[in-house]
PDB file of C-alpha atoms in Angstrom:
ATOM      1  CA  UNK A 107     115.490  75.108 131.992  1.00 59.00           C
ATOM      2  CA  UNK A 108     112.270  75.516 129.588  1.00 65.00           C
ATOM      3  CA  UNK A 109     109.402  73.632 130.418  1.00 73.00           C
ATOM      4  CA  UNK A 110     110.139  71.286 127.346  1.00 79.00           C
ATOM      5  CA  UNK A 111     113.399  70.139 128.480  1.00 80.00           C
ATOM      6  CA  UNK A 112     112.507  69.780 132.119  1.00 83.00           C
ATOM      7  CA  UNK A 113     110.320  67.171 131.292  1.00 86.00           C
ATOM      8  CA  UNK A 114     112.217  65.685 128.703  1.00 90.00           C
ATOM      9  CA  UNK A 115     114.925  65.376 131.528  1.00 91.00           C
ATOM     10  CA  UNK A 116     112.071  64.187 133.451  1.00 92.00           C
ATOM     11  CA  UNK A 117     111.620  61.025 130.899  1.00 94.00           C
ATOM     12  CA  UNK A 118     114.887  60.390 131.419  1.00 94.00           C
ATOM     13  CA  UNK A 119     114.768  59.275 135.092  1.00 94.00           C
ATOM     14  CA  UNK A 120     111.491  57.563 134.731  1.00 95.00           C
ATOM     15  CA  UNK A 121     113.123  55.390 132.017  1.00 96.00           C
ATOM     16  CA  UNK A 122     116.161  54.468 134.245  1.00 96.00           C
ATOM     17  CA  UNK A 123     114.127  53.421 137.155  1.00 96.00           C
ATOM     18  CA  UNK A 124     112.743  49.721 134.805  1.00 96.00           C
ATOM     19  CA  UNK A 125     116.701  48.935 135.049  1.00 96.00           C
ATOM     20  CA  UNK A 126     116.709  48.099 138.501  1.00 95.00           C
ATOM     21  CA  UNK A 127     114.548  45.444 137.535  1.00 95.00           C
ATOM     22  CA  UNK A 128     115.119  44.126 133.858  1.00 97.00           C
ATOM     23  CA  UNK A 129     118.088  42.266 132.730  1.00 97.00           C
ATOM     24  CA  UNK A 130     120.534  44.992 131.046  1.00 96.00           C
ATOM     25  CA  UNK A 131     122.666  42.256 129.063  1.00 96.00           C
ATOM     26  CA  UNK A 132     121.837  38.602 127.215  1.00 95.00           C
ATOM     27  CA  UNK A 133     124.313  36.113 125.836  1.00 94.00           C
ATOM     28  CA  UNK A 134     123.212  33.366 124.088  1.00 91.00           C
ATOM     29  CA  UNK A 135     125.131  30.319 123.046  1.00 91.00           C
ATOM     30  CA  UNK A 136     123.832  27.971 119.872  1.00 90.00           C
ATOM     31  CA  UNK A 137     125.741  24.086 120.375  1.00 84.00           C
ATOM     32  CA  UNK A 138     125.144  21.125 118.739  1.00 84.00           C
ATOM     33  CA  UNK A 139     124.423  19.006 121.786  1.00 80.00           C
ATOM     34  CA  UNK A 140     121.486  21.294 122.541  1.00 81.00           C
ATOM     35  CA  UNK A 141     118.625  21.349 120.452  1.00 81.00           C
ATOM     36  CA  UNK A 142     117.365  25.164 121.792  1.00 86.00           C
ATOM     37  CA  UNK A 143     119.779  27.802 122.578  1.00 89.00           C
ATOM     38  CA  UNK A 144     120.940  28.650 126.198  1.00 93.00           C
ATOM     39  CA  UNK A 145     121.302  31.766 127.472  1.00 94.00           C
ATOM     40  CA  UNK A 146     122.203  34.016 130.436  1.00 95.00           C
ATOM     41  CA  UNK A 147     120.234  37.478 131.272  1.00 96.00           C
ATOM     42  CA  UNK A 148     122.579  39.792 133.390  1.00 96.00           C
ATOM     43  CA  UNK A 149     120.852  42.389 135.661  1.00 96.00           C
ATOM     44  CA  UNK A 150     122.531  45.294 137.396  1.00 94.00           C
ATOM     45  CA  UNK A 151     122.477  42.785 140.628  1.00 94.00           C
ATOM     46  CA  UNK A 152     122.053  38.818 139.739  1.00 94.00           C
ATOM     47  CA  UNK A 153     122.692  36.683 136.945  1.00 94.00           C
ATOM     48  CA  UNK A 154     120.155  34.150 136.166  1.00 94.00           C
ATOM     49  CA  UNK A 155     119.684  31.908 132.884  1.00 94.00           C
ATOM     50  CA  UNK A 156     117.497  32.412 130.138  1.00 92.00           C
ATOM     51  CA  UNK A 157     115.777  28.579 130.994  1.00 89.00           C
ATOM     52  CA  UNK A 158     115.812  26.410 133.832  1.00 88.00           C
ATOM     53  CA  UNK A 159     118.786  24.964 133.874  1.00 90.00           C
ATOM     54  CA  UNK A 160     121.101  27.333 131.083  1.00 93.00           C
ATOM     55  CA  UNK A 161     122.723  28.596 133.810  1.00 93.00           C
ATOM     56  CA  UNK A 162     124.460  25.421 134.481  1.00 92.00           C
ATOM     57  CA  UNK A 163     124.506  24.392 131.436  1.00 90.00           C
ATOM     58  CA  UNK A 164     126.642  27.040 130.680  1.00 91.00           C
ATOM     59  CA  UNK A 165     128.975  26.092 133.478  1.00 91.00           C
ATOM     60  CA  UNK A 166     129.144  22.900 132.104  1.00 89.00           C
ATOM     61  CA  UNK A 167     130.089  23.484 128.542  1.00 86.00           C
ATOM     62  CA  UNK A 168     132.892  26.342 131.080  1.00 87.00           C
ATOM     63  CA  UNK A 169     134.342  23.313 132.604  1.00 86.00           C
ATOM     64  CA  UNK A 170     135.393  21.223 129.400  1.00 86.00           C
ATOM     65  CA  UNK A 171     136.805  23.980 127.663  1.00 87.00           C
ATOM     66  CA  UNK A 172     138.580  25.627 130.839  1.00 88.00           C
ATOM     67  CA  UNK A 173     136.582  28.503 131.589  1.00 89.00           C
ATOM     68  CA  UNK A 174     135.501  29.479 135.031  1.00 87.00           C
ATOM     69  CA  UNK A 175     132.434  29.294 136.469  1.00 89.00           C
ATOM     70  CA  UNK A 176     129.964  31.790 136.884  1.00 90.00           C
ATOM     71  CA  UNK A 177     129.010  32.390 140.284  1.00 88.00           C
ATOM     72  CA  UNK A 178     127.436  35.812 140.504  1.00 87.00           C
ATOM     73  CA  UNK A 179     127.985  36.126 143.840  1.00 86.00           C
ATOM     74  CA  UNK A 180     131.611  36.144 143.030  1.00 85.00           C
ATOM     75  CA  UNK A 181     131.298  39.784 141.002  1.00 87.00           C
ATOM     76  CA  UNK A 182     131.781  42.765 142.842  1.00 87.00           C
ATOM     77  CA  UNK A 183     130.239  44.927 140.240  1.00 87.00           C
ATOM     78  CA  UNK A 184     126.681  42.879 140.722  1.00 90.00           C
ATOM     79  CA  UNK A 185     126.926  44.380 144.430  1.00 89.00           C
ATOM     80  CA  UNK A 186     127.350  47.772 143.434  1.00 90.00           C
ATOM     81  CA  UNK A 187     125.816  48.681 140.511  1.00 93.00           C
ATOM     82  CA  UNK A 188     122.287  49.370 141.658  1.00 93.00           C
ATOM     83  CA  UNK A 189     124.028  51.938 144.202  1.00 95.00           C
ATOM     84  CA  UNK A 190     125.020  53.557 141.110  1.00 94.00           C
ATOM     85  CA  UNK A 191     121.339  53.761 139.271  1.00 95.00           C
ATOM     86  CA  UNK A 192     119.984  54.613 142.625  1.00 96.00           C
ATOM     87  CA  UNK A 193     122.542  57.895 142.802  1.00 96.00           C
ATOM     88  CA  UNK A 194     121.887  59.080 139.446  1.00 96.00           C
ATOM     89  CA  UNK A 195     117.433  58.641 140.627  1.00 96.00           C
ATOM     90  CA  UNK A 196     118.432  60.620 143.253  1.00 95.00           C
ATOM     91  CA  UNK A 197     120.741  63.601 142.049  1.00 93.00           C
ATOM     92  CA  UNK A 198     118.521  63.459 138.978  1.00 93.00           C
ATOM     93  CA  UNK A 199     115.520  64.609 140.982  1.00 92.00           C
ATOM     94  CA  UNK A 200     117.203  67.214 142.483  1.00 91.00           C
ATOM     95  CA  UNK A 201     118.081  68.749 139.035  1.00 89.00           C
ATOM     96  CA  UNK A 202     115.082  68.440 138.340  1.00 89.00           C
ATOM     97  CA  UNK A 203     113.686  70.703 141.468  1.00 88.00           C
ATOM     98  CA  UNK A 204     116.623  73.635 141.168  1.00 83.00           C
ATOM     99  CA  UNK A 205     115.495  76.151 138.815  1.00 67.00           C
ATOM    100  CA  UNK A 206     118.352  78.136 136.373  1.00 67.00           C
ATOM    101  CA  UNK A 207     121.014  75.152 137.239  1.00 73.00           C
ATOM    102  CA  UNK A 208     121.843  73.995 133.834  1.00 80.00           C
ATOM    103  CA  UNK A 209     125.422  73.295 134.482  1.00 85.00           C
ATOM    104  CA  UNK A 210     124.298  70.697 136.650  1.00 88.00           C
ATOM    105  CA  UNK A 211     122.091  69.259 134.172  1.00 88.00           C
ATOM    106  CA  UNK A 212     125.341  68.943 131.974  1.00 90.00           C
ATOM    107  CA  UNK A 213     127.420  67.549 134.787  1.00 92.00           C
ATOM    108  CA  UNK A 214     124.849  65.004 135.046  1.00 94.00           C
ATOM    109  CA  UNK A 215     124.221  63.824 131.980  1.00 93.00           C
ATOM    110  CA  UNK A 216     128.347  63.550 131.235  1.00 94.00           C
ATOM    111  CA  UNK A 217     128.548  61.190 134.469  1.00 95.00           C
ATOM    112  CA  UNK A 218     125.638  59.535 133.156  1.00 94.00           C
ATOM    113  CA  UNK A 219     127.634  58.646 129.839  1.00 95.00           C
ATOM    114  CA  UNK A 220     130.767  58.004 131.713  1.00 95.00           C
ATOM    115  CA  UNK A 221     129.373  55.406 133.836  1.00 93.00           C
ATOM    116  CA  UNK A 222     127.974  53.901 130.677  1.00 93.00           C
ATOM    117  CA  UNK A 223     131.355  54.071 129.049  1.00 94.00           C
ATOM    118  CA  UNK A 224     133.205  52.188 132.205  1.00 93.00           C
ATOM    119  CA  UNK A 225     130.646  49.715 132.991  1.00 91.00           C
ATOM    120  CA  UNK A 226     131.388  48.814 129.149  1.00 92.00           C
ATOM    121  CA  UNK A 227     134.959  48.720 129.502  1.00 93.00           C
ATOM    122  CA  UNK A 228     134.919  46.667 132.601  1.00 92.00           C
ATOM    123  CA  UNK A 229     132.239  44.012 131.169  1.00 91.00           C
ATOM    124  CA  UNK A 230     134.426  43.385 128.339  1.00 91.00           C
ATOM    125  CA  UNK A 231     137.731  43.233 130.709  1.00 91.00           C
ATOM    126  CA  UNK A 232     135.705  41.290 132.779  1.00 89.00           C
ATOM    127  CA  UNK A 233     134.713  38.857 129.503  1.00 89.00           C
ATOM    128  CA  UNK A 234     138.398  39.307 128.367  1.00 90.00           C
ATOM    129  CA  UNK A 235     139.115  37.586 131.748  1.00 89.00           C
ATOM    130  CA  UNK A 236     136.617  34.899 131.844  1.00 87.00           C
ATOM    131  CA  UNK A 237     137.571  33.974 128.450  1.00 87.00           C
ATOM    132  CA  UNK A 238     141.506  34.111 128.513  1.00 88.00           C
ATOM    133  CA  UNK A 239     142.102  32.587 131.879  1.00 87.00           C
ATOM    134  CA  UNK A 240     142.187  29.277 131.211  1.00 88.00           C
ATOM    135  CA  UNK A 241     142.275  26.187 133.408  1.00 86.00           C
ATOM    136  CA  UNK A 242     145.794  24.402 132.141  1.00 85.00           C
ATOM    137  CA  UNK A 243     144.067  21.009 132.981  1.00 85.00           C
ATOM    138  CA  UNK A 244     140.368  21.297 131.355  1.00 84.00           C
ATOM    139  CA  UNK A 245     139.234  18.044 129.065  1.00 86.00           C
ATOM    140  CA  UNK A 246     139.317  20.242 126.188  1.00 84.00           C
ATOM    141  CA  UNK A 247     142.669  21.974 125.235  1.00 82.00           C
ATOM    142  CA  UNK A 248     142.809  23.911 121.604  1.00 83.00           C
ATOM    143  CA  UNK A 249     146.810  25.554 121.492  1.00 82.00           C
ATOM    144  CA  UNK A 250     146.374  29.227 121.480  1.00 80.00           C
ATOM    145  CA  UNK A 251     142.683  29.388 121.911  1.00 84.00           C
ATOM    146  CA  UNK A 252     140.544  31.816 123.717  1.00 85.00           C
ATOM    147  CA  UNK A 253     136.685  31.888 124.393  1.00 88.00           C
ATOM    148  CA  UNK A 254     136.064  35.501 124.798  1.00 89.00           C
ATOM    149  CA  UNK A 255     132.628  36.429 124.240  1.00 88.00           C
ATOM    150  CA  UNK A 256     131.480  39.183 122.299  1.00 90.00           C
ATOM    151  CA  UNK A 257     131.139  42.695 123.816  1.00 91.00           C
ATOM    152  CA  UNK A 258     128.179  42.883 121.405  1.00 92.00           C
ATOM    153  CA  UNK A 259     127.427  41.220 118.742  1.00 93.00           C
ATOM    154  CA  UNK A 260     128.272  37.371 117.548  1.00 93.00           C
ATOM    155  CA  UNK A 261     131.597  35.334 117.381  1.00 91.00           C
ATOM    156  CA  UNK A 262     131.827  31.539 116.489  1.00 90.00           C
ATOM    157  CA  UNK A 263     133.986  29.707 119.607  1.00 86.00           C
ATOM    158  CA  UNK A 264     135.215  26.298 118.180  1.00 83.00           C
ATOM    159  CA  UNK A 265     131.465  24.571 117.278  1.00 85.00           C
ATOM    160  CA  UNK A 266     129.859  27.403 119.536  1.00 86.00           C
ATOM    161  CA  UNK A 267     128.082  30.791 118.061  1.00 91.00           C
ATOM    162  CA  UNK A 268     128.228  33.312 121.186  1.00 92.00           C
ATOM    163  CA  UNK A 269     125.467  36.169 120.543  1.00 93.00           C
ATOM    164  CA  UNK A 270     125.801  39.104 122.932  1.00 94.00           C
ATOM    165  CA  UNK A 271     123.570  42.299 123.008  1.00 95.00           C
ATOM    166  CA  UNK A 272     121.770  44.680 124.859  1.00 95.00           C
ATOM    167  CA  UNK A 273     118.372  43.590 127.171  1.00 96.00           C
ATOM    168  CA  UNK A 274     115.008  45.619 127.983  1.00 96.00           C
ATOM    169  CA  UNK A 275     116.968  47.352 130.903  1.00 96.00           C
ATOM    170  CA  UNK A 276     120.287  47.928 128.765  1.00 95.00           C
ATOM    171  CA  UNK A 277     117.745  49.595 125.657  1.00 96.00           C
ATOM    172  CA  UNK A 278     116.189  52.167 128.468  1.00 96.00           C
ATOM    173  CA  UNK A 279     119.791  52.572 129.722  1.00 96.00           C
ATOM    174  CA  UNK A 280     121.059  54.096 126.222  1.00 95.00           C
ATOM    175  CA  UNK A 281     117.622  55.602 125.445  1.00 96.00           C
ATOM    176  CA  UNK A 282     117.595  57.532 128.675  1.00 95.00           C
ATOM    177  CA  UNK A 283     120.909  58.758 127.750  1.00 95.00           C
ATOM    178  CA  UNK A 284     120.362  59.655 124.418  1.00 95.00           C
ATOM    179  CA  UNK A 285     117.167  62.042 126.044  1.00 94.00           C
ATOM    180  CA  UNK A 286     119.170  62.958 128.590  1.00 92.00           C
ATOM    181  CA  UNK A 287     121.774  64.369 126.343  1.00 93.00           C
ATOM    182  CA  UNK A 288     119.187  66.014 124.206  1.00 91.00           C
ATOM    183  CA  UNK A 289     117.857  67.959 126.787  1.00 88.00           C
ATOM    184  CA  UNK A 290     120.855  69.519 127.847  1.00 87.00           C
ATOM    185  CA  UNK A 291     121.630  70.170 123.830  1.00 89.00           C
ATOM    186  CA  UNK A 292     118.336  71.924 123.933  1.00 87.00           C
ATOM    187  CA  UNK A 293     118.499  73.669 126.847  1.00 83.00           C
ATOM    188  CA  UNK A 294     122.080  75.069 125.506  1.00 81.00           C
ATOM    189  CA  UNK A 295     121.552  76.026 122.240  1.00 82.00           C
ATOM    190  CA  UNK A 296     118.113  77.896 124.098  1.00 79.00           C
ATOM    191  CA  UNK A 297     120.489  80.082 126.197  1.00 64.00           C
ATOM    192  CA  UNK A 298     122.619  80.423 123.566  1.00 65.00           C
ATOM    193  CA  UNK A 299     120.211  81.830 121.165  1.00 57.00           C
ATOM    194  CA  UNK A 300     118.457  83.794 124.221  1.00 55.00           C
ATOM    195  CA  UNK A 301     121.669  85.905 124.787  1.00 52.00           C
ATOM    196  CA  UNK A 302     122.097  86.398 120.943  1.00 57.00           C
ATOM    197  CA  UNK A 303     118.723  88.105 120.887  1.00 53.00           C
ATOM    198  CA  UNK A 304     119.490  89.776 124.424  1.00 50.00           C
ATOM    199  CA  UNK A 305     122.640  91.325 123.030  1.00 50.00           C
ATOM    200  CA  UNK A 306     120.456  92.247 119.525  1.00 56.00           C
ATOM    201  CA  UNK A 307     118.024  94.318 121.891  1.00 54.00           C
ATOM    202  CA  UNK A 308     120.969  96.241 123.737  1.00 59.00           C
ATOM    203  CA  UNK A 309     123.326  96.571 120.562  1.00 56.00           C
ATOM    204  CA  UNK A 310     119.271  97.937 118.980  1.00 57.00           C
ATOM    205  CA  UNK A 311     118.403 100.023 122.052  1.00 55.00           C
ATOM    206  CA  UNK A 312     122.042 101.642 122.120  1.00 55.00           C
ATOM    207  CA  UNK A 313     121.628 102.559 118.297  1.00 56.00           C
ATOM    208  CA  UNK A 314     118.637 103.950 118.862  1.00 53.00           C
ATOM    209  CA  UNK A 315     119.575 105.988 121.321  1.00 53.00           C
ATOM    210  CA  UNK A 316     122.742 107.766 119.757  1.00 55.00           C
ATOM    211  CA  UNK A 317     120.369 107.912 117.153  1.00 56.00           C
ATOM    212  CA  UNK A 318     117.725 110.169 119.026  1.00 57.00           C
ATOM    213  CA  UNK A 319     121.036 112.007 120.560  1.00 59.00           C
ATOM    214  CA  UNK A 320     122.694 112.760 117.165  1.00 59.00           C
ATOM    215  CA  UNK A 321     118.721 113.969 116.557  1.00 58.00           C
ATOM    216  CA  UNK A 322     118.741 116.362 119.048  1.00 54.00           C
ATOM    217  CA  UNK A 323     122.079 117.679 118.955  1.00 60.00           C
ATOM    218  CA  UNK A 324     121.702 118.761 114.967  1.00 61.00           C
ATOM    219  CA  UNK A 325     118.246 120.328 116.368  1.00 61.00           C
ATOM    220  CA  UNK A 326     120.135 122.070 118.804  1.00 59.00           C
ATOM    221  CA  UNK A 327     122.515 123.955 116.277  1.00 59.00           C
ATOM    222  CA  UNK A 328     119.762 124.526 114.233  1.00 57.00           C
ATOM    223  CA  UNK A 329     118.107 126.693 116.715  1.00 57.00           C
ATOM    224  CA  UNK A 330     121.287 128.037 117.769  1.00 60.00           C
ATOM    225  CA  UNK A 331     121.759 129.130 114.376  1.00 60.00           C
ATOM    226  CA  UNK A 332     118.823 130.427 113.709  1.00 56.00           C
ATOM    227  CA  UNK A 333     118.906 132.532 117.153  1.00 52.00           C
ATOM    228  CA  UNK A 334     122.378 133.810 115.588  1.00 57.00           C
ATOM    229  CA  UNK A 335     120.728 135.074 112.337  1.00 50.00           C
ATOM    230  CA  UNK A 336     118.304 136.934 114.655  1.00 55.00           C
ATOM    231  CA  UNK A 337     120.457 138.933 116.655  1.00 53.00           C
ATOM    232  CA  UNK A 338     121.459 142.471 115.281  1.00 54.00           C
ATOM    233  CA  UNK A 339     123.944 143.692 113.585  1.00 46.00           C
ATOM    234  CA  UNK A 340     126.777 146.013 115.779  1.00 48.00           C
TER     235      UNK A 340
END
């Protein structure tokens, strides 16, 4: 690992350590009976609204249409996820430390996308879930309706506009990644062009020498030939 992409796999870890503390996820919701909109920030641990109340606000506009409630203490993955961050701190600084361990490097940055990948997947089975399971006997009933929020981006539910994207914490997420994954591109198309030049040199130094051989070997019969000319005739 060159000094460039040891500390560019350096940045990396320093920019997943703000997501233990800023929200990773926002949703905001846009109603008529509410002049501002309300909103929800989602951190690897908690849940807590974008205002004062939004949180139960939320909950409220949950209970007419037959959604559940959101009780983050009721989400396993808000009691594990910060084990995960701290792991990848941890494993991260000792690829960092090793010296010549570049397959480690790669290991780290794939589990680094795959956990990305699956905590994707399970938000939106998770939102699939919260917005498909319906209570039968909520005030509001629409045949065939569901209230799944976006995975990112906006949908209109009924007379509400869901908006879903990425927080400060979810941004340094993917950007880590993205430098993560660079460094280990650098690091092997580096190697990769080391042992080109590497083989160049041996392929150059093994010319070279069957070069100074084939030399030697025509100067050797051309003293032998020459010592032949000398030598009398019988």
């Amino acid at each position: 690992m060159n000094s460039f992409s040891k500390y560019l796999f350096l940045s990396s870890l320093i920019l997943l350590i703000p997501v233990l503390f800023l929200p990773i996820w926002e949703v905001y919701l846009e109603a008529p009976q509410y002049p501002e909109p309300i909103g929800m920030y989602i951190y690897i641990d908690k849940i807590e609204g974008i205002g004062e109340n939004d949180l139960d606000n939320i909950n409220l506009l949950n209970h007419y249409i037959g959604m559940k409630k959101i009780i983050p203490e009721s989400i396993p993955e808000l009691k594990y996820m910060k084990y995960a961050i701290y792991f990848f701190l941890a494993s991260g600084i000792v690829v960092f430390i090793l010296k010549n361990k570049k397959w480690i490097l790669y290991i780290w940055t794939m589990l680094l996308i795959l956990s990305s990948i699956f905590a994707l997947y399970d938000f939106n089975k998770w939102e699939q879930d919260y917005g498909s399971n319906l209570d039968p006997k909520a005030p509001i009933k629409v045949p065939g309706m569901t209230y799944k929020p976006p995975l990112i981006g906006q949908k209109q539910l009924l007379n509400i506009t869901a908006t879903s994207v990425p927080s400060w914490g979810g941004i340094l997420f993917i950007i880590s990644i993205m430098v993560s994954t660079s460094s280990s591109i650098i690091i092997y198309f580096s190697d990769k062009q080391t042992n080109i030049n590497h083989d160049n040199v041996i392929n150059n130094q093994t010319t070279h020498h069957f070069s100074n051989t084939s030399h030697l070997s025509n100067k050797i019969k051309h003293h032998q030939t020459k010592l032949d000319l000398k030598q009398p005739l019988i």
